[in-house]
Amino acid sequence: MKYIIIGICSFLIAYLFDFVSLKKIPLAKLAIGGAAGILGGYSTTMVYMQKEKFFLPLYLSHLGWFLLVVCIFLLFYSLFWEIPFRKTYALKGVGDKLIKTGTYALVRHPGVIWYALLLVALLLISRSKLFLIAAPIWIFMDILYAFIQEKFYFPKMFPGYEEYEKETPMLIPTRKSLASFLASFGKRRLKNEEERLGRR
């Protein structure tokens, strides 16, 4: 259980990230992000490696590996590629650009979905009994983090966030948001093609 508690502590530290961003405290974002990442990675690894296992058919483990690769890609894509990395995670202050396209047209917190699926993938691969307890707790902590961001931080950080809340669901995609998600990739492809032709 101690590793589950360490994982919870990693989220409690992460909850401070947006606070120090608004307060523009030098180097605090890097320190908090690093501490939360290290504790989260350590706790996940230790729970994954627990020896008490439950039975699962082999094909579910194979499915877990596929899901793991997809979720790692989507997490990095949503959290580090679609939003400005240096402004968001490294530089003092807030990343003040509101992203409403790509996976952020699907839901307002796509990282929560990818993280939850990542834990499911690790559960299928590891078959760790402790992961059966840890996964729902950590998913709850991540969802709580999203609600805290919505309530206290994002409306102050991003102009037009209230309108974005009306346009895009928080965590569960809708038919309309799925259409917006697919359309945004079409627009991005068209823009890239126009830029490529303009350079000729």
Tab-separated table of C-alpha atoms in Angstrom:
chain	number	residue	atom	x	y	z
A	1	MET	CA	0.000	0.000	0.000
A	2	LYS	CA	2.904	2.365	0.586
A	3	TYR	CA	3.539	2.580	-3.161
A	4	ILE	CA	-0.077	3.562	-3.764
A	5	ILE	CA	0.331	6.326	-1.165
A	6	ILE	CA	3.524	7.514	-2.877
A	7	GLY	CA	1.529	7.699	-6.111
A	8	ILE	CA	-1.147	9.749	-4.359
A	9	CYS	CA	1.571	12.089	-3.056
A	10	SER	CA	2.810	12.582	-6.613
A	11	PHE	CA	-0.630	13.904	-7.551
A	12	LEU	CA	-0.803	16.143	-4.473
A	13	ILE	CA	2.508	17.684	-5.549
A	14	ALA	CA	1.272	18.016	-9.133
A	15	TYR	CA	-1.773	19.941	-7.862
A	16	LEU	CA	0.640	22.788	-7.011
A	17	PHE	CA	1.853	23.117	-10.609
A	18	ASP	CA	-0.845	25.508	-11.822
A	19	PHE	CA	-0.662	27.532	-8.597
A	20	VAL	CA	3.050	28.277	-9.033
A	21	SER	CA	2.430	28.945	-12.726
A	22	LEU	CA	-0.041	31.702	-11.883
A	23	LYS	CA	2.258	33.081	-9.176
A	24	LYS	CA	5.203	33.061	-11.640
A	25	ILE	CA	7.608	31.538	-9.104
A	26	PRO	CA	11.023	30.975	-10.770
A	27	LEU	CA	12.032	27.321	-11.336
A	28	ALA	CA	9.056	26.089	-9.295
A	29	LYS	CA	7.358	24.511	-12.307
A	30	LEU	CA	10.419	22.436	-13.127
A	31	ALA	CA	10.873	21.381	-9.491
A	32	ILE	CA	7.232	20.397	-8.996
A	33	GLY	CA	6.953	18.689	-12.371
A	34	GLY	CA	10.168	16.769	-11.737
A	35	ALA	CA	9.183	15.684	-8.226
A	36	ALA	CA	5.702	14.593	-9.304
A	37	GLY	CA	7.094	12.735	-12.305
A	38	ILE	CA	9.754	10.896	-10.302
A	39	LEU	CA	7.354	9.860	-7.530
A	40	GLY	CA	4.675	8.870	-10.020
A	41	GLY	CA	7.084	6.838	-12.119
A	42	TYR	CA	8.603	5.139	-9.069
A	43	SER	CA	5.257	4.210	-7.515
A	44	THR	CA	3.887	2.897	-10.821
A	45	THR	CA	6.999	0.791	-11.411
A	46	MET	CA	6.930	-0.707	-7.919
A	47	VAL	CA	3.226	-1.571	-8.093
A	48	TYR	CA	3.785	-3.066	-11.549
A	49	MET	CA	6.555	-5.321	-10.189
A	50	GLN	CA	4.597	-6.759	-7.262
A	51	LYS	CA	4.782	-10.570	-7.192
A	52	GLU	CA	1.156	-11.337	-6.301
A	53	LYS	CA	-0.562	-11.944	-9.639
A	54	PHE	CA	-4.035	-12.787	-10.880
A	55	PHE	CA	-4.806	-14.951	-13.904
A	56	LEU	CA	-5.521	-13.446	-17.310
A	57	PRO	CA	-5.610	-15.081	-20.748
A	58	LEU	CA	-2.422	-14.483	-22.723
A	59	TYR	CA	-4.200	-12.550	-25.475
A	60	LEU	CA	-5.169	-9.873	-22.939
A	61	SER	CA	-1.502	-9.323	-22.118
A	62	HIS	CA	-0.822	-8.903	-25.838
A	63	LEU	CA	-3.691	-6.432	-26.002
A	64	GLY	CA	-2.141	-4.614	-23.043
A	65	TRP	CA	1.172	-4.163	-24.876
A	66	PHE	CA	-0.607	-2.736	-27.916
A	67	LEU	CA	-2.673	-0.404	-25.742
A	68	LEU	CA	0.449	0.669	-23.831
A	69	VAL	CA	2.273	1.765	-26.997
A	70	VAL	CA	-0.770	3.674	-28.259
A	71	CYS	CA	-1.359	5.414	-24.914
A	72	ILE	CA	2.281	6.448	-24.465
A	73	PHE	CA	2.201	8.024	-27.924
A	74	LEU	CA	-1.103	9.798	-27.241
A	75	LEU	CA	0.068	11.076	-23.843
A	76	PHE	CA	3.212	12.599	-25.303
A	77	TYR	CA	1.289	13.941	-28.284
A	78	SER	CA	-1.418	15.648	-26.201
A	79	LEU	CA	0.750	16.899	-23.323
A	80	PHE	CA	4.056	17.736	-24.994
A	81	TRP	CA	3.420	18.213	-28.720
A	82	GLU	CA	0.030	19.882	-29.111
A	83	ILE	CA	0.639	22.471	-26.391
A	84	PRO	CA	3.728	24.753	-26.238
A	85	PHE	CA	6.231	22.694	-24.217
A	86	ARG	CA	8.610	25.391	-22.940
A	87	LYS	CA	5.894	27.889	-21.995
A	88	THR	CA	3.764	25.244	-20.315
A	89	TYR	CA	6.339	23.198	-18.426
A	90	ALA	CA	9.617	25.113	-18.206
A	91	LEU	CA	9.333	28.892	-18.415
A	92	LYS	CA	8.074	31.034	-15.543
A	93	GLY	CA	4.389	31.910	-15.742
A	94	VAL	CA	1.562	30.234	-17.641
A	95	GLY	CA	1.365	28.774	-21.106
A	96	ASP	CA	-1.241	31.338	-22.113
A	97	LYS	CA	-2.241	29.827	-25.467
A	98	LEU	CA	-5.570	27.991	-25.349
A	99	ILE	CA	-5.425	24.927	-27.601
A	100	LYS	CA	-8.837	23.902	-28.966
A	101	THR	CA	-7.822	21.682	-31.883
A	102	GLY	CA	-6.568	18.121	-32.257
A	103	THR	CA	-7.182	15.959	-29.206
A	104	TYR	CA	-8.278	19.107	-27.341
A	105	ALA	CA	-11.256	19.324	-29.702
A	106	LEU	CA	-12.254	15.825	-28.590
A	107	VAL	CA	-12.287	16.632	-24.842
A	108	ARG	CA	-10.805	19.375	-22.679
A	109	HIS	CA	-8.565	16.932	-20.770
A	110	PRO	CA	-7.435	14.235	-23.227
A	111	GLY	CA	-4.445	13.384	-21.026
A	112	VAL	CA	-6.806	12.031	-18.358
A	113	ILE	CA	-8.247	9.536	-20.845
A	114	TRP	CA	-4.828	8.424	-22.108
A	115	TYR	CA	-3.491	8.077	-18.548
A	116	ALA	CA	-6.458	5.941	-17.479
A	117	LEU	CA	-6.025	3.678	-20.507
A	118	LEU	CA	-2.279	3.523	-19.822
A	119	LEU	CA	-2.964	2.184	-16.329
A	120	VAL	CA	-5.393	-0.364	-17.774
A	121	ALA	CA	-2.657	-1.463	-20.190
A	122	LEU	CA	-0.126	-1.845	-17.373
A	123	LEU	CA	-2.682	-3.805	-15.354
A	124	LEU	CA	-3.244	-6.229	-18.242
A	125	ILE	CA	0.493	-6.688	-18.756
A	126	SER	CA	1.551	-6.971	-15.109
A	127	ARG	CA	-1.484	-8.874	-13.729
A	128	SER	CA	-0.501	-7.303	-10.412
A	129	LYS	CA	-3.145	-7.631	-7.705
A	130	LEU	CA	-1.935	-4.384	-6.168
A	131	PHE	CA	-2.471	-2.637	-9.501
A	132	LEU	CA	-6.155	-3.577	-9.244
A	133	ILE	CA	-6.300	-1.308	-6.196
A	134	ALA	CA	-3.866	1.359	-7.377
A	135	ALA	CA	-5.306	2.015	-10.842
A	136	PRO	CA	-8.787	3.263	-9.821
A	137	ILE	CA	-7.304	5.380	-7.006
A	138	TRP	CA	-4.774	7.059	-9.285
A	139	ILE	CA	-7.374	7.569	-12.019
A	140	PHE	CA	-9.613	9.251	-9.435
A	141	MET	CA	-6.720	11.513	-8.383
A	142	ASP	CA	-6.137	12.499	-12.011
A	143	ILE	CA	-9.815	13.278	-12.575
A	144	LEU	CA	-9.826	15.319	-9.354
A	145	TYR	CA	-6.811	17.241	-10.675
A	146	ALA	CA	-8.757	18.060	-13.843
A	147	PHE	CA	-11.701	19.353	-11.782
A	148	ILE	CA	-9.348	21.517	-9.685
A	149	GLN	CA	-7.836	22.975	-12.861
A	150	GLU	CA	-11.305	23.724	-14.231
A	151	LYS	CA	-12.552	25.318	-11.020
A	152	PHE	CA	-9.579	27.384	-9.891
A	153	TYR	CA	-6.997	27.827	-12.632
A	154	PHE	CA	-7.829	27.458	-16.315
A	155	PRO	CA	-10.446	30.250	-16.525
A	156	LYS	CA	-7.776	32.600	-15.091
A	157	MET	CA	-5.017	31.297	-17.342
A	158	PHE	CA	-6.753	31.171	-20.705
A	159	PRO	CA	-8.949	33.927	-22.167
A	160	GLY	CA	-12.035	32.381	-23.742
A	161	TYR	CA	-11.956	29.247	-21.597
A	162	GLU	CA	-15.624	29.630	-20.609
A	163	GLU	CA	-16.598	29.469	-24.287
A	164	TYR	CA	-14.357	26.436	-24.746
A	165	GLU	CA	-16.212	24.732	-21.869
A	166	LYS	CA	-19.489	25.220	-23.746
A	167	GLU	CA	-18.079	23.881	-27.020
A	168	THR	CA	-16.091	20.852	-25.822
A	169	PRO	CA	-16.897	18.162	-23.215
A	170	MET	CA	-14.583	17.776	-20.248
A	171	LEU	CA	-13.782	14.051	-20.299
A	172	ILE	CA	-16.341	12.058	-22.299
A	173	PRO	CA	-16.356	12.641	-26.085
A	174	THR	CA	-19.628	13.373	-27.850
A	175	ARG	CA	-20.596	12.946	-31.494
A	176	LYS	CA	-20.130	16.685	-31.999
A	177	SER	CA	-16.697	16.768	-30.347
A	178	LEU	CA	-15.585	13.731	-32.369
A	179	ALA	CA	-16.591	15.560	-35.550
A	180	SER	CA	-14.654	18.654	-34.399
A	181	PHE	CA	-11.641	16.465	-33.599
A	182	LEU	CA	-11.615	14.901	-37.073
A	183	ALA	CA	-12.254	18.249	-38.775
A	184	SER	CA	-9.353	19.913	-36.939
A	185	PHE	CA	-6.914	17.367	-38.359
A	186	GLY	CA	-8.291	18.015	-41.844
A	187	LYS	CA	-7.765	21.754	-41.404
A	188	ARG	CA	-4.251	21.185	-40.064
A	189	ARG	CA	-3.369	19.011	-43.058
A	190	LEU	CA	-4.708	21.679	-45.432
A	191	LYS	CA	-2.728	24.399	-43.647
A	192	ASN	CA	0.473	22.357	-43.837
A	193	GLU	CA	-0.091	21.769	-47.543
A	194	GLU	CA	-0.643	25.493	-48.146
A	195	GLU	CA	2.548	26.321	-46.253
A	196	ARG	CA	4.473	23.734	-48.266
A	197	LEU	CA	3.195	25.138	-51.560
A	198	GLY	CA	3.949	28.679	-50.394
A	199	ARG	CA	7.602	27.816	-49.887
A	200	ARG	CA	8.019	26.717	-53.506
